[in-house]
Amino acid sequence: MTDISSPASAPAAFGGATHLECTRCGTRYESETLQRLSPCCEKPLYPRYDLAAIGARLRREDLAGRSADLWRYAELLPVRNPAHAVRLGEGWTPMIETPRLATRLGIGRCWVKDEGQNPTASFKARGLCMAISRAAELGIREVAIPSAGNAGSATAAYAAAAGMAAHVVVPRDTPHPIIQEMLALGADVELFDGLITDCAARVGEGVREHGWFDLSTLKEPYRVEGKKTMGYEVAEQLGWTLPDVIIYPTGGGTGLVGMWKAFDEMEAMGWIGSARPRMISVQAAGCAPIVRAFEEGTEYAEPWRDAHTYASGLRVPRAVGDFLILDAVRRSGGSALAVSDEEMREWTPIVGRDTGIFCAPEGAATAVAAARLRESGAIGPDDSVVLFNTGSGLKYVI
Amino acid sequence: MTDISSPASAPAAFGGATHLECTRCGTRYESETLQRLSPCCEKPLYPRYDLAAIGARLRREDLAGRSADLWRYAELLPVRNPAHAVRLGEGWTPMIETPRLATRLGIGRCWVKDEGQNPTASFKARGLCMAISRAAELGIREVAIPSAGNAGSATAAYAAAAGMAAHVVVPRDTPHPIIQEMLALGADVELFDGLITDCAARVGEGVREHGWFDLSTLKEPYRVEGKKTMGYEVAEQLGWTLPDVIIYPTGGGTGLVGMWKAFDEMEAMGWIGSARPRMISVQAAGCAPIVRAFEEGTEYAEPWRDAHTYASGLRVPRAVGDFLILDAVRRSGGSALAVSDEEMREWTPIVGRDTGIFCAPEGAATAVAAARLRESGAIGPDDSVVLFNTGSGLKYVI
């Protein structure tokens, strides 16, 4: 791979985690063998780093001129050997200021972080890039994933780039462009009658029968490390400040908890202060387990029954990281709210005309949420707001 | 718009052209009023810059740390005022080394320049970004374009971002995802029975009747300036060297002639030497006017009759810049060849599995061409080759 970092600045130093830590009880595990959920609590494991040492030798200004992808943060990522980094141009997506949309919403400043410009046209590239790079580093040659769609595309792409076999199980009614993309990328694709949770059970069978490595989100420790780079990028692209509000469409929620982790890491290195954006979790009215748990004040979210929404990325009835999402939303002073499919359909061309971005329904959902929170006063007229468009609208064309 | 350039390096200084020049006879025109084809020869006009002055104050190393889009080359672009730059993240696309594809092709090194990661998922973003920014700077509020598809999407996006009205005329059988995208971006879309050349006539009527500004490629002087940045990026991303061979899918051919112009500009500034890649123009067997002209040794290309190919970007029976394409191909020691739709269909999943890139048929065509030229000996086993994937395969899903 050609290093497209600038010769004028120091290249990123690949590091790796010091250990893994149970997100529930804090028990430590070593990071150099394959891990899934924590053996202690059956909860997600987070990689941890020697942030004091990294912060002492790496200033945030040193990042200038590094490669225009998420590997600019290599010291804070789990891959140890650059040769194992599978690179297709993931991350460092544009932060697009959208003044006409801000005026429509009645807010001070508004940006769309356009994740549709990732490889495979969605934010899923970040997590799967990291999980597959790290799996390759630990000797894995065959991976499997249940997906609502976009994660399957990203898995197919990074597995192909790494020369691995990929098995993807998706609901039968996954958007057609996504299925075509996975097939063109050489994945073994199984269409399954059911939701992503049913597909996960099917992957479980393959894991037991064939020894596939399961890339389900937060069931292995590295997808979140790819996703957290969205948090680093928000800060760096806004000149090492954070917005007042971040609105994030939440299926599995790894992006939201990943950004929350990134903020803590940056503070530990002295790159930002202790202020945090209000984190807003948006779900579909037809599948809103996090919203319900937020409103009911519970620590965990009950699985949602009869989940339905055309925003396939939001059709996730149960999130393994539910307690992490709810914790970040609550501690940030944020909230969780659901929007209807009709509202997403209505707002897709509104966002398009105001910004020039053909967003995914999940992206449109964040604009709907912004409008509603502005109306309720939860977002004020002077607030700065970052909306996450998690993918290109092209992936949802029927 | 937030400036995502690094605070550590000097920001790009917006400059603008000194004048426009007829590509046929060299007659000069001033650049600050709207121009279309040259009044002298009815041929494309090229913006020219004071390259001696720019080269004296701007070293290629100064680009390190600038924004990760085509505006890093702002001194070499026609927009004068940064406030007129309409930015959606265009350019600085990844240059992805593809070792397994190189092995399959039997060549030394191979990269895919993945233009599918642009806004609206194709290379057309570059040209339309520049044309619309410059049109905005010159006071235009309403634009029109005939398109084979992708240029229409890009026009819709940049016009929306600039707050302009956009009229797009495309063949009725333009791929469905592209039409959906244009509509979501608020364009006035007209489906027309015929090819892009027939659509151009329809746009001509709108120009006469309603005063629309016509963005047809090379009929205004600025799309080529956006496209030329592909040439700057190839050089910068390969450490200020150029590959032995560049293979480029050619419809209107603006990208190929733009890169050729960029190489000359870089040489004039002392950024590269006089060596040039062999420029290979690839067309579809069902629409190959440049290939025919190359083989027959003519200076211009006769329009192709009954053009047909599913690679909609190659369905361009007549290119205004035909003589510029043929001149660059010949002077570079390159060639022009046609590949069949069947070969593009066959190679799309081959490229997918080897690289992790879901390419457009036009991108697959470049791999077909590489295989054929390797077989004929026109590409040697030690050659370095850059293939241009001009768009995402998602735009062609049926």
CSV table of N, CA, C and O in Angstrom, one decimal, chain A residues 3-11 61-66, chain B residues 8-9 59-66 236 240:
chain,number,residue,atom,x,y,z
A,3,ASP,N,1.9,4.8,1.0
A,3,ASP,CA,1.6,5.6,2.1
A,3,ASP,C,1.3,7.0,1.6
A,3,ASP,O,2.2,7.7,1.0
A,4,ILE,N,0.1,7.4,1.8
A,4,ILE,CA,-0.3,8.7,1.3
A,4,ILE,C,-0.2,9.8,2.3
A,4,ILE,O,-0.6,10.9,2.2
A,5,SER,N,0.5,9.5,3.4
A,5,SER,CA,0.8,10.5,4.4
A,5,SER,C,1.8,11.4,3.8
A,5,SER,O,2.6,11.1,2.9
A,6,SER,N,1.9,12.6,4.4
A,6,SER,CA,2.8,13.6,3.9
A,6,SER,C,4.2,13.3,4.3
A,6,SER,O,4.4,12.9,5.5
A,7,PRO,N,5.2,13.5,3.5
A,7,PRO,CA,6.6,13.2,3.9
A,7,PRO,C,7.0,14.3,4.9
A,7,PRO,O,8.0,14.1,5.6
A,8,ALA,N,6.3,15.4,5.0
A,8,ALA,CA,6.8,16.5,5.9
A,8,ALA,C,6.4,16.2,7.3
A,8,ALA,O,7.0,16.9,8.2
A,9,SER,N,5.5,15.3,7.6
A,9,SER,CA,5.1,15.1,9.0
A,9,SER,C,5.5,13.7,9.4
A,9,SER,O,5.6,12.8,8.6
A,10,ALA,N,5.6,13.5,10.7
A,10,ALA,CA,6.0,12.2,11.3
A,10,ALA,C,4.8,11.2,10.9
A,10,ALA,O,3.7,11.6,11.1
A,11,PRO,N,5.2,10.1,10.4
A,11,PRO,CA,4.1,9.1,10.2
A,11,PRO,C,3.5,8.6,11.5
A,11,PRO,O,4.2,8.6,12.5
A,61,GLU,N,-1.4,18.4,17.4
A,61,GLU,CA,-0.9,19.2,16.2
A,61,GLU,C,0.0,18.2,15.3
A,61,GLU,O,0.1,18.5,14.1
A,62,ASP,N,0.5,17.2,15.9
A,62,ASP,CA,1.3,16.3,15.1
A,62,ASP,C,0.5,15.5,14.1
A,62,ASP,O,1.1,14.9,13.2
A,63,LEU,N,-0.8,15.5,14.2
A,63,LEU,CA,-1.6,14.8,13.2
A,63,LEU,C,-1.7,15.5,11.9
A,63,LEU,O,-2.0,14.8,10.9
A,64,ALA,N,-1.4,16.7,11.8
A,64,ALA,CA,-1.5,17.5,10.6
A,64,ALA,C,-0.7,16.8,9.5
A,64,ALA,O,0.5,16.5,9.7
A,65,GLY,N,-1.2,16.7,8.3
A,65,GLY,CA,-0.5,16.1,7.2
A,65,GLY,C,-0.4,14.6,7.2
A,65,GLY,O,0.2,14.0,6.3
A,66,ARG,N,-1.0,14.0,8.2
A,66,ARG,CA,-1.1,12.5,8.1
A,66,ARG,C,-2.1,12.0,7.1
A,66,ARG,O,-2.8,12.8,6.5
B,8,ALA,N,-1.2,23.7,11.0
B,8,ALA,CA,0.2,23.7,11.0
B,8,ALA,C,0.8,24.1,9.6
B,8,ALA,O,2.0,24.4,9.6
B,9,SER,N,0.0,24.0,8.6
B,9,SER,CA,0.6,24.3,7.3
B,9,SER,C,-0.1,25.5,6.7
B,9,SER,O,-1.2,25.8,7.0
B,59,ARG,N,6.1,25.4,-3.1
B,59,ARG,CA,6.8,24.1,-3.4
B,59,ARG,C,5.8,23.0,-3.2
B,59,ARG,O,4.8,23.1,-2.4
B,60,ARG,N,6.0,21.8,-3.9
B,60,ARG,CA,5.1,20.7,-3.7
B,60,ARG,C,5.0,20.2,-2.3
B,60,ARG,O,4.0,19.8,-1.9
B,61,GLU,N,6.1,20.4,-1.5
B,61,GLU,CA,6.1,20.0,-0.1
B,61,GLU,C,5.1,20.8,0.7
B,61,GLU,O,4.6,20.4,1.8
B,62,ASP,N,4.8,22.0,0.2
B,62,ASP,CA,3.9,22.9,1.0
B,62,ASP,C,2.5,22.4,1.0
B,62,ASP,O,1.7,22.9,1.8
B,63,LEU,N,2.2,21.4,0.1
B,63,LEU,CA,0.8,20.9,0.1
B,63,LEU,C,0.5,20.0,1.3
B,63,LEU,O,-0.7,19.8,1.6
B,64,ALA,N,1.5,19.4,1.9
B,64,ALA,CA,1.3,18.5,3.0
B,64,ALA,C,0.5,19.2,4.1
B,64,ALA,O,0.7,20.3,4.5
B,65,GLY,N,-0.5,18.5,4.5
B,65,GLY,CA,-1.3,19.0,5.6
B,65,GLY,C,-2.5,19.8,5.2
B,65,GLY,O,-3.3,20.3,6.0
B,66,ARG,N,-2.6,20.1,3.9
B,66,ARG,CA,-3.7,20.8,3.4
B,66,ARG,C,-5.0,20.0,3.4
B,66,ARG,O,-4.9,18.8,3.6
B,236,GLU,N,1.1,13.3,-6.5
B,236,GLU,CA,1.3,13.5,-5.1
B,236,GLU,C,1.2,12.2,-4.3
B,236,GLU,O,2.0,11.9,-3.4
B,240,TRP,N,5.3,12.1,-5.9
B,240,TRP,CA,5.8,12.9,-6.9
B,240,TRP,C,6.5,12.1,-8.0
B,240,TRP,O,7.5,12.6,-8.6
